[in-house]
Short mmCIF file of the C-alpha atoms (twelve columns), coordinates in Angstrom:
data_MODEL
# 
_entry.id   MODEL 
# 
loop_
_atom_site.group_PDB 
_atom_site.id 
_atom_site.type_symbol 
_atom_site.label_atom_id 
_atom_site.label_alt_id 
_atom_site.label_comp_id 
_atom_site.label_asym_id 
_atom_site.label_seq_id 
_atom_site.Cartn_x 
_atom_site.Cartn_y 
_atom_site.Cartn_z 
_atom_site.pdbx_PDB_model_num 
ATOM 1   C CA . UNK A 1   18.968  26.547  20.629  1 
ATOM 2   C CA . UNK A 2   15.762  25.233  22.125  1 
ATOM 3   C CA . UNK A 3   13.512  27.832  23.647  1 
ATOM 4   C CA . UNK A 4   14.262  28.175  27.352  1 
ATOM 5   C CA . UNK A 5   16.531  25.118  27.804  1 
ATOM 6   C CA . UNK A 6   19.814  26.461  26.506  1 
ATOM 7   C CA . UNK A 7   20.522  23.133  24.775  1 
ATOM 8   C CA . UNK A 8   21.100  22.680  21.091  1 
ATOM 9   C CA . UNK A 9   19.195  20.005  19.229  1 
ATOM 10  C CA . UNK A 10  21.068  17.645  16.950  1 
ATOM 11  C CA . UNK A 11  20.417  18.342  13.276  1 
ATOM 12  C CA . UNK A 12  17.510  16.404  11.796  1 
ATOM 13  C CA . UNK A 13  18.186  13.627  9.358   1 
ATOM 14  C CA . UNK A 14  16.749  14.328  5.929   1 
ATOM 15  C CA . UNK A 15  13.756  12.112  5.112   1 
ATOM 16  C CA . UNK A 16  14.460  8.872   3.263   1 
ATOM 17  C CA . UNK A 17  13.890  9.178   -0.472  1 
ATOM 18  C CA . UNK A 18  11.053  6.947   -1.589  1 
ATOM 19  C CA . UNK A 19  11.177  5.247   -4.964  1 
ATOM 20  C CA . UNK A 20  8.421   5.313   -7.556  1 
ATOM 21  C CA . UNK A 21  7.299   1.740   -6.819  1 
ATOM 22  C CA . UNK A 22  7.009   2.513   -3.115  1 
ATOM 23  C CA . UNK A 23  5.155   5.788   -3.649  1 
ATOM 24  C CA . UNK A 24  2.735   4.491   -6.262  1 
ATOM 25  C CA . UNK A 25  2.148   1.224   -4.399  1 
ATOM 26  C CA . UNK A 26  1.296   2.957   -1.137  1 
ATOM 27  C CA . UNK A 27  -1.205  5.190   -2.940  1 
ATOM 28  C CA . UNK A 28  -2.896  2.171   -4.547  1 
ATOM 29  C CA . UNK A 29  -3.096  0.287   -1.241  1 
ATOM 30  C CA . UNK A 30  -4.484  3.322   0.611   1 
ATOM 31  C CA . UNK A 31  -7.240  3.841   -1.965  1 
ATOM 32  C CA . UNK A 32  -7.993  0.132   -2.094  1 
ATOM 33  C CA . UNK A 33  -8.258  -0.043  1.685   1 
ATOM 34  C CA . UNK A 34  -11.246 2.315   1.558   1 
ATOM 35  C CA . UNK A 35  -12.976 0.143   -1.029  1 
ATOM 36  C CA . UNK A 36  -12.230 -3.038  0.942   1 
ATOM 37  C CA . UNK A 37  -13.623 -1.519  4.135   1 
ATOM 38  C CA . UNK A 38  -16.807 -0.554  2.317   1 
ATOM 39  C CA . UNK A 39  -16.855 -4.035  0.790   1 
ATOM 40  C CA . UNK A 40  -16.860 -5.488  4.310   1 
ATOM 41  C CA . UNK A 41  -19.937 -3.402  5.050   1 
ATOM 42  C CA . UNK A 42  -21.487 -4.753  1.847   1 
ATOM 43  C CA . UNK A 43  -20.789 -8.351  2.907   1 
ATOM 44  C CA . UNK A 44  -22.496 -7.574  6.220   1 
ATOM 45  C CA . UNK A 45  -25.472 -5.859  4.585   1 
ATOM 46  C CA . UNK A 46  -26.029 -8.662  2.088   1 
ATOM 47  C CA . UNK A 47  -25.402 -11.365 4.732   1 
ATOM 48  C CA . UNK A 48  -23.160 -12.959 2.090   1 
ATOM 49  C CA . UNK A 49  -21.195 -15.165 4.467   1 
ATOM 50  C CA . UNK A 50  -21.923 -18.902 4.555   1 
ATOM 51  C CA . UNK A 51  -24.587 -20.217 6.933   1 
ATOM 52  C CA . UNK A 52  -23.376 -20.444 10.510  1 
ATOM 53  C CA . UNK A 53  -21.091 -17.395 10.277  1 
ATOM 54  C CA . UNK A 54  -22.522 -14.229 11.731  1 
ATOM 55  C CA . UNK A 55  -22.848 -11.394 9.174   1 
ATOM 56  C CA . UNK A 56  -20.898 -8.948  11.383  1 
ATOM 57  C CA . UNK A 57  -17.754 -10.933 10.569  1 
ATOM 58  C CA . UNK A 58  -17.926 -9.212  7.177   1 
ATOM 59  C CA . UNK A 59  -17.258 -5.882  8.883   1 
ATOM 60  C CA . UNK A 60  -14.437 -7.401  10.951  1 
ATOM 61  C CA . UNK A 61  -12.819 -8.985  7.884   1 
ATOM 62  C CA . UNK A 62  -13.170 -5.838  5.758   1 
ATOM 63  C CA . UNK A 63  -11.744 -3.642  8.523   1 
ATOM 64  C CA . UNK A 64  -8.859  -6.028  9.167   1 
ATOM 65  C CA . UNK A 65  -7.874  -6.344  5.507   1 
ATOM 66  C CA . UNK A 66  -8.161  -2.565  5.078   1 
ATOM 67  C CA . UNK A 67  -5.889  -2.003  8.082   1 
ATOM 68  C CA . UNK A 68  -3.350  -4.541  6.803   1 
ATOM 69  C CA . UNK A 69  -3.366  -2.740  3.436   1 
ATOM 70  C CA . UNK A 70  -2.584  0.562   5.135   1 
ATOM 71  C CA . UNK A 71  0.218   -1.027  7.132   1 
ATOM 72  C CA . UNK A 72  1.565   -2.841  4.056   1 
ATOM 73  C CA . UNK A 73  1.860   0.524   2.329   1 
ATOM 74  C CA . UNK A 74  4.511   1.432   4.922   1 
ATOM 75  C CA . UNK A 75  6.606   -1.686  4.166   1 
ATOM 76  C CA . UNK A 76  7.032   -1.335  0.418   1 
ATOM 77  C CA . UNK A 77  10.725  -0.438  0.664   1 
ATOM 78  C CA . UNK A 78  11.245  -4.156  1.383   1 
ATOM 79  C CA . UNK A 79  10.748  -6.954  -1.142  1 
ATOM 80  C CA . UNK A 80  8.426   -8.777  1.254   1 
ATOM 81  C CA . UNK A 81  6.199   -5.680  1.374   1 
ATOM 82  C CA . UNK A 82  5.628   -5.962  -2.377  1 
ATOM 83  C CA . UNK A 83  4.861   -9.688  -1.971  1 
ATOM 84  C CA . UNK A 84  2.422   -8.866  0.835   1 
ATOM 85  C CA . UNK A 85  0.687   -6.440  -1.524  1 
ATOM 86  C CA . UNK A 86  0.297   -9.212  -4.122  1 
ATOM 87  C CA . UNK A 87  -1.134  -11.525 -1.455  1 
ATOM 88  C CA . UNK A 88  -3.656  -8.850  -0.513  1 
ATOM 89  C CA . UNK A 89  -4.640  -8.516  -4.184  1 
ATOM 90  C CA . UNK A 90  -5.284  -12.273 -4.243  1 
ATOM 91  C CA . UNK A 91  -7.370  -11.988 -1.077  1 
ATOM 92  C CA . UNK A 92  -9.561  -9.341  -2.699  1 
ATOM 93  C CA . UNK A 93  -9.998  -11.621 -5.713  1 
ATOM 94  C CA . UNK A 94  -10.952 -14.499 -3.402  1 
ATOM 95  C CA . UNK A 95  -13.642 -12.271 -1.865  1 
ATOM 96  C CA . UNK A 96  -15.396 -12.465 -5.250  1 
ATOM 97  C CA . UNK A 97  -16.563 -15.916 -4.162  1 
ATOM 98  C CA . UNK A 98  -18.780 -14.160 -1.598  1 
ATOM 99  C CA . UNK A 99  -19.742 -11.049 -3.571  1 
ATOM 100 C CA . UNK A 100 -19.074 -11.188 -7.331  1 
ATOM 101 C CA . UNK A 101 -18.578 -7.394  -7.449  1 
ATOM 102 C CA . UNK A 102 -15.216 -7.949  -5.748  1 
ATOM 103 C CA . UNK A 103 -13.983 -9.407  -9.055  1 
ATOM 104 C CA . UNK A 104 -14.285 -5.934  -10.587 1 
ATOM 105 C CA . UNK A 105 -12.489 -4.410  -7.594  1 
ATOM 106 C CA . UNK A 106 -9.731  -7.034  -7.917  1 
ATOM 107 C CA . UNK A 107 -9.404  -6.364  -11.654 1 
ATOM 108 C CA . UNK A 108 -9.140  -2.581  -11.255 1 
ATOM 109 C CA . UNK A 109 -6.895  -2.443  -8.198  1 
ATOM 110 C CA . UNK A 110 -4.895  -5.502  -9.242  1 
ATOM 111 C CA . UNK A 111 -4.116  -3.719  -12.512 1 
ATOM 112 C CA . UNK A 112 -3.160  -0.559  -10.655 1 
ATOM 113 C CA . UNK A 113 -0.987  -2.582  -8.278  1 
ATOM 114 C CA . UNK A 114 0.745   -4.355  -11.164 1 
ATOM 115 C CA . UNK A 115 1.416   -1.031  -12.879 1 
ATOM 116 C CA . UNK A 116 2.673   0.572   -9.658  1 
ATOM 117 C CA . UNK A 117 5.074   -2.243  -8.845  1 
ATOM 118 C CA . UNK A 118 6.301   -3.123  -12.335 1 
ATOM 119 C CA . UNK A 119 6.521   0.336   -13.891 1 
ATOM 120 C CA . UNK A 120 7.636   1.855   -10.584 1 
ATOM 121 C CA . UNK A 121 10.521  -0.627  -10.367 1 
ATOM 122 C CA . UNK A 122 11.603  0.212   -13.919 1 
ATOM 123 C CA . UNK A 123 11.471  3.942   -13.120 1 
ATOM 124 C CA . UNK A 124 13.531  3.339   -9.973  1 
ATOM 125 C CA . UNK A 125 16.129  1.381   -11.983 1 
ATOM 126 C CA . UNK A 126 16.268  4.133   -14.601 1 
ATOM 127 C CA . UNK A 127 16.680  6.818   -11.943 1 
ATOM 128 C CA . UNK A 128 19.476  4.844   -10.264 1 
ATOM 129 C CA . UNK A 129 21.229  4.430   -13.602 1 
ATOM 130 C CA . UNK A 130 20.937  8.172   -14.304 1 
ATOM 131 C CA . UNK A 131 22.196  9.019   -10.815 1 
ATOM 132 C CA . UNK A 132 25.339  6.970   -11.454 1 
ATOM 133 C CA . UNK A 133 25.993  8.805   -14.726 1 
ATOM 134 C CA . UNK A 134 25.481  12.294  -13.293 1 
ATOM 135 C CA . UNK A 135 26.357  12.446  -9.580  1 
ATOM 136 C CA . UNK A 136 25.082  16.022  -9.116  1 
ATOM 137 C CA . UNK A 137 21.431  16.228  -8.066  1 
ATOM 138 C CA . UNK A 138 19.085  17.801  -10.617 1 
ATOM 139 C CA . UNK A 139 21.948  18.321  -13.073 1 
ATOM 140 C CA . UNK A 140 23.400  21.284  -11.143 1 
# 
Protein backbone atom coordinates (compact mmCIF):
# COMPACT_ATOMS: atom_id res chain seq x y z
CA UNK A 1 0.00 0.00 0.00
CA UNK A 2 1.10 3.55 -0.68
CA UNK A 3 1.88 5.60 2.37
CA UNK A 4 -1.21 7.53 3.45
CA UNK A 5 -3.42 6.90 0.38
CA UNK A 6 -4.72 3.43 1.12
CA UNK A 7 -4.32 2.47 -2.55
CA UNK A 8 -2.20 -0.35 -3.84
CA UNK A 9 0.20 0.29 -6.68
CA UNK A 10 0.24 -2.07 -9.64
CA UNK A 11 3.34 -4.26 -9.70
CA UNK A 12 6.25 -2.82 -11.66
CA UNK A 13 7.22 -4.36 -14.95
CA UNK A 14 10.70 -5.84 -14.89
CA UNK A 15 13.18 -3.83 -16.97
CA UNK A 16 13.67 -4.88 -20.58
CA UNK A 17 16.71 -7.10 -21.05
CA UNK A 18 19.30 -5.39 -23.22
CA UNK A 19 21.41 -7.41 -25.62
CA UNK A 20 25.18 -7.26 -25.88
CA UNK A 21 25.12 -5.21 -29.10
CA UNK A 22 22.81 -2.65 -27.51
CA UNK A 23 24.81 -2.42 -24.29
CA UNK A 24 28.23 -2.23 -25.91
CA UNK A 25 27.03 0.15 -28.63
CA UNK A 26 25.52 2.60 -26.16
CA UNK A 27 28.76 2.65 -24.17
CA UNK A 28 30.80 3.38 -27.31
CA UNK A 29 28.46 6.18 -28.40
CA UNK A 30 28.43 7.76 -24.93
CA UNK A 31 32.23 7.82 -24.75
CA UNK A 32 32.51 9.06 -28.32
CA UNK A 33 30.04 11.86 -27.64
CA UNK A 34 32.47 13.35 -25.12
CA UNK A 35 35.30 13.27 -27.65
CA UNK A 36 33.09 14.77 -30.38
CA UNK A 37 31.99 17.60 -28.09
CA UNK A 38 35.61 18.38 -27.27
CA UNK A 39 36.38 18.12 -30.98
CA UNK A 40 33.79 20.83 -31.63
CA UNK A 41 35.65 23.04 -29.18
CA UNK A 42 38.86 22.24 -31.05
CA UNK A 43 37.29 23.24 -34.38
CA UNK A 44 36.25 26.53 -32.76
CA UNK A 45 39.67 27.13 -31.19
CA UNK A 46 41.54 26.42 -34.41
CA UNK A 47 39.00 28.36 -36.52
CA UNK A 48 39.10 25.33 -38.84
CA UNK A 49 35.84 26.05 -40.63
CA UNK A 50 35.95 27.42 -44.18
CA UNK A 51 36.05 31.19 -44.72
CA UNK A 52 32.67 32.82 -44.26
CA UNK A 53 31.50 30.41 -41.54
CA UNK A 54 31.79 31.72 -38.03
CA UNK A 55 34.08 29.60 -35.80
CA UNK A 56 31.38 29.22 -33.11
CA UNK A 57 29.54 26.89 -35.48
CA UNK A 58 32.19 24.33 -34.53
CA UNK A 59 30.84 24.31 -30.98
CA UNK A 60 27.25 24.07 -32.25
CA UNK A 61 28.10 21.19 -34.60
CA UNK A 62 30.13 19.31 -31.97
CA UNK A 63 27.39 19.72 -29.36
CA UNK A 64 24.67 18.66 -31.78
CA UNK A 65 26.50 15.54 -32.97
CA UNK A 66 27.36 14.64 -29.37
CA UNK A 67 23.70 14.97 -28.36
CA UNK A 68 22.56 12.87 -31.32
CA UNK A 69 25.09 10.20 -30.30
CA UNK A 70 23.66 10.10 -26.79
CA UNK A 71 20.13 9.84 -28.14
CA UNK A 72 21.15 7.19 -30.69
CA UNK A 73 22.47 5.09 -27.82
CA UNK A 74 18.86 4.80 -26.60
CA UNK A 75 17.61 3.49 -29.98
CA UNK A 76 19.96 0.57 -30.49
CA UNK A 77 17.26 -2.04 -29.88
CA UNK A 78 16.04 -1.12 -33.38
CA UNK A 79 17.89 -1.89 -36.61
CA UNK A 80 17.69 1.75 -37.66
CA UNK A 81 19.48 2.73 -34.43
CA UNK A 82 22.48 0.64 -35.47
CA UNK A 83 22.39 2.25 -38.94
CA UNK A 84 22.23 5.69 -37.32
CA UNK A 85 25.34 4.78 -35.33
CA UNK A 86 27.17 3.88 -38.56
CA UNK A 87 26.10 7.19 -40.10
CA UNK A 88 27.48 9.02 -37.08
CA UNK A 89 30.78 7.14 -37.47
CA UNK A 90 30.92 8.36 -41.08
CA UNK A 91 30.22 11.91 -39.94
CA UNK A 92 33.15 11.77 -37.53
CA UNK A 93 35.35 10.52 -40.36
CA UNK A 94 34.14 13.37 -42.58
CA UNK A 95 35.19 15.83 -39.85
CA UNK A 96 38.78 14.79 -40.62
CA UNK A 97 38.52 17.09 -43.64
CA UNK A 98 38.46 20.01 -41.18
CA UNK A 99 40.82 18.67 -38.51
CA UNK A 100 42.96 15.67 -39.52
CA UNK A 101 43.05 14.43 -35.90
CA UNK A 102 39.42 13.36 -36.35
CA UNK A 103 40.72 10.55 -38.60
CA UNK A 104 42.34 8.98 -35.53
CA UNK A 105 39.11 9.43 -33.55
CA UNK A 106 37.14 7.84 -36.41
CA UNK A 107 39.58 4.93 -36.60
CA UNK A 108 39.47 4.20 -32.86
CA UNK A 109 35.76 4.68 -32.25
CA UNK A 110 34.78 3.23 -35.62
CA UNK A 111 36.68 0.07 -34.67
CA UNK A 112 35.00 -0.01 -31.27
CA UNK A 113 31.61 0.52 -32.91
CA UNK A 114 32.23 -2.28 -35.41
CA UNK A 115 33.27 -4.63 -32.61
CA UNK A 116 30.28 -3.66 -30.46
CA UNK A 117 27.74 -4.18 -33.22
CA UNK A 118 29.23 -7.23 -34.94
CA UNK A 119 30.48 -9.18 -31.94
CA UNK A 120 27.53 -8.04 -29.83
CA UNK A 121 25.10 -9.37 -32.45
CA UNK A 122 26.89 -12.73 -32.50
CA UNK A 123 26.78 -12.89 -28.69
CA UNK A 124 23.06 -12.06 -28.76
CA UNK A 125 22.44 -14.83 -31.33
CA UNK A 126 24.43 -17.30 -29.23
CA UNK A 127 22.53 -16.36 -26.08
CA UNK A 128 19.19 -16.75 -27.87
CA UNK A 129 20.24 -20.16 -29.15
CA UNK A 130 21.29 -21.23 -25.64
CA UNK A 131 18.04 -19.92 -24.17
CA UNK A 132 16.07 -22.12 -26.57
CA UNK A 133 18.06 -25.20 -25.55
CA UNK A 134 17.75 -24.61 -21.81
CA UNK A 135 14.55 -22.73 -20.92
CA UNK A 136 15.46 -22.28 -17.24
CA UNK A 137 17.34 -19.06 -16.49
CA UNK A 138 20.93 -19.49 -15.32
CA UNK A 139 20.67 -23.28 -15.60
CA UNK A 140 18.57 -23.62 -12.42
